[in-house]
Amino acid sequence: MTKNIGKSIRTRLLNLAKEEKQEYMKVLVRYLHERLLFRISASPYKCHFLLKGSSLLFALDGFKARPTIDIDLLGDRISNDRENLKEVFQKVCGIECDEDGVTFDAASLELEPIAVEKKYPGTCVKVVAHLDTIVQQVSVDIGFGDVVTPYPLSLDYPLLLPDVPAVELYAYSLETLIAEKFHAMVDRDESSSRLKDFFDVYQLFTNHEIDRDLLAEAISSTFKNRNMPYRENLALFTDEFATDTMRNMGWKAFLKKIRWKEQIDFSVVMKCIKENLQVYWKKEALQNEL
C-alpha cells in the first residue's frame, strides 16, 4: 500500500503548530514557502535570488522571530522583465520532490508589478500549491536594483520537518538588512508607520552580533544606491518621535496584532535604535558620503 505523503505531512504540520503554539494556516503557508524556496535552490537560478526581509529573520531566529508569512527575495543579475520571470518560475515550479508532498501548478502562475515608483520595479509572483487535498495560493515578492554589502551569504534555511530535502540559499547580510530598514525609517521619518522595521531592527541588535564596520559600509552603499541624501533636523532620533502618543498607541496595537507576548516599550526600542544607528547618520554627514 502506497503511503500518502501529503496526508502524513499535513498531520505533522498540525502537530508542529500545536507544539509551537502557532496558527496552523501560518505554519502550512510557511511550509509551502519553504518548499518553493527548495525548488529555487535546486534550480539553475539559485544564485539569482537572495533571501531578505522577514523570511530571512525567520531563517535566523525561527518561531522567535516576528510572525509573518511573507517571503521576500532580491533578484540579482537577472532581468525584471515579467515574461522572463514567468519562464524562470515555470521551470522552478516544474521541479518535482516526492519527499515533501507538494506540487506547484506552473499553469496558475500570476505576476504582478510592485513598487512601481522605484527605479527598478519589483514583481509579486503568485502560484497555486497542492498538498494532499489542500489547494493554497502562495506569493513571493521580488525586488530589484538593491546592493548587498559585502556580498550575498550562503544560508541553510531551517526546515519545519526534518526528513525533507534541505534548502541552501543565498541571502542578505544582517548589516544590509539593517541598512535597508534604516533607510525606510529615514525616508518616511515623521510619517513612518512601518513599525515592523523598528521591531526587526531592535531584534537584530538585541539578538545578533553586528559588524560595525560592515554596517557603516552597508548604510553608505544602500543610501547612495537609493539616492538618499543627508539632511539635518531628522525627526527619527528626537525625543518627540519616541514619545509621540499616536505612534506609541500604534506600537502597542502592532505588538498585539503579531501576538508578541513580551511587552516592549517603544521608548526602549528607540533608545536601542538611536544608540546603534545615530552614529552612522552623523558619520555620513561628516564624511559627506551621501
CSV table of N, CA and C in Angstrom, one decimal, residues 24 50 68 78 81 110 136 161 163 180 201 280 289-290:
chain,number,residue,atom,x,y,z
A,24,TYR,N,-2.2,27.2,12.6
A,24,TYR,CA,-1.9,26.1,11.7
A,24,TYR,C,-1.8,26.6,10.2
A,50,LEU,N,18.1,36.2,-3.8
A,50,LEU,CA,18.7,36.3,-2.5
A,50,LEU,C,17.6,36.5,-1.4
A,68,THR,N,5.3,36.0,10.6
A,68,THR,CA,4.9,36.5,9.3
A,68,THR,C,4.9,35.4,8.3
A,78,ILE,N,19.6,39.2,-12.8
A,78,ILE,CA,18.6,38.6,-13.6
A,78,ILE,C,17.6,39.7,-14.0
A,81,ASP,N,12.1,41.7,-16.3
A,81,ASP,CA,11.1,41.6,-17.3
A,81,ASP,C,10.1,40.4,-16.9
A,110,GLU,N,0.8,33.8,-11.7
A,110,GLU,CA,0.4,35.1,-11.9
A,110,GLU,C,1.6,36.1,-11.5
A,136,GLN,N,-3.7,25.9,-2.1
A,136,GLN,CA,-3.3,27.2,-1.4
A,136,GLN,C,-2.4,28.0,-2.3
A,161,LEU,N,10.2,20.4,8.9
A,161,LEU,CA,10.2,18.9,9.2
A,161,LEU,C,11.5,18.4,8.8
A,163,ASP,N,12.8,15.4,7.6
A,163,ASP,CA,13.1,14.4,6.6
A,163,ASP,C,12.7,14.8,5.2
A,180,GLU,N,18.8,48.6,5.0
A,180,GLU,CA,17.6,48.9,4.2
A,180,GLU,C,16.4,49.3,5.1
A,201,VAL,N,14.7,45.8,13.6
A,201,VAL,CA,16.0,46.3,13.8
A,201,VAL,C,16.3,46.2,15.3
A,280,TYR,N,26.0,56.5,12.7
A,280,TYR,CA,26.3,56.4,11.3
A,280,TYR,C,25.6,57.5,10.5
A,289,GLU,N,29.5,61.4,2.7
A,289,GLU,CA,29.4,60.2,1.8
A,289,GLU,C,28.1,60.1,1.1
A,290,LEU,N,27.1,60.8,1.6
A,290,LEU,CA,25.8,60.7,0.9
A,290,LEU,C,25.6,61.7,-0.1
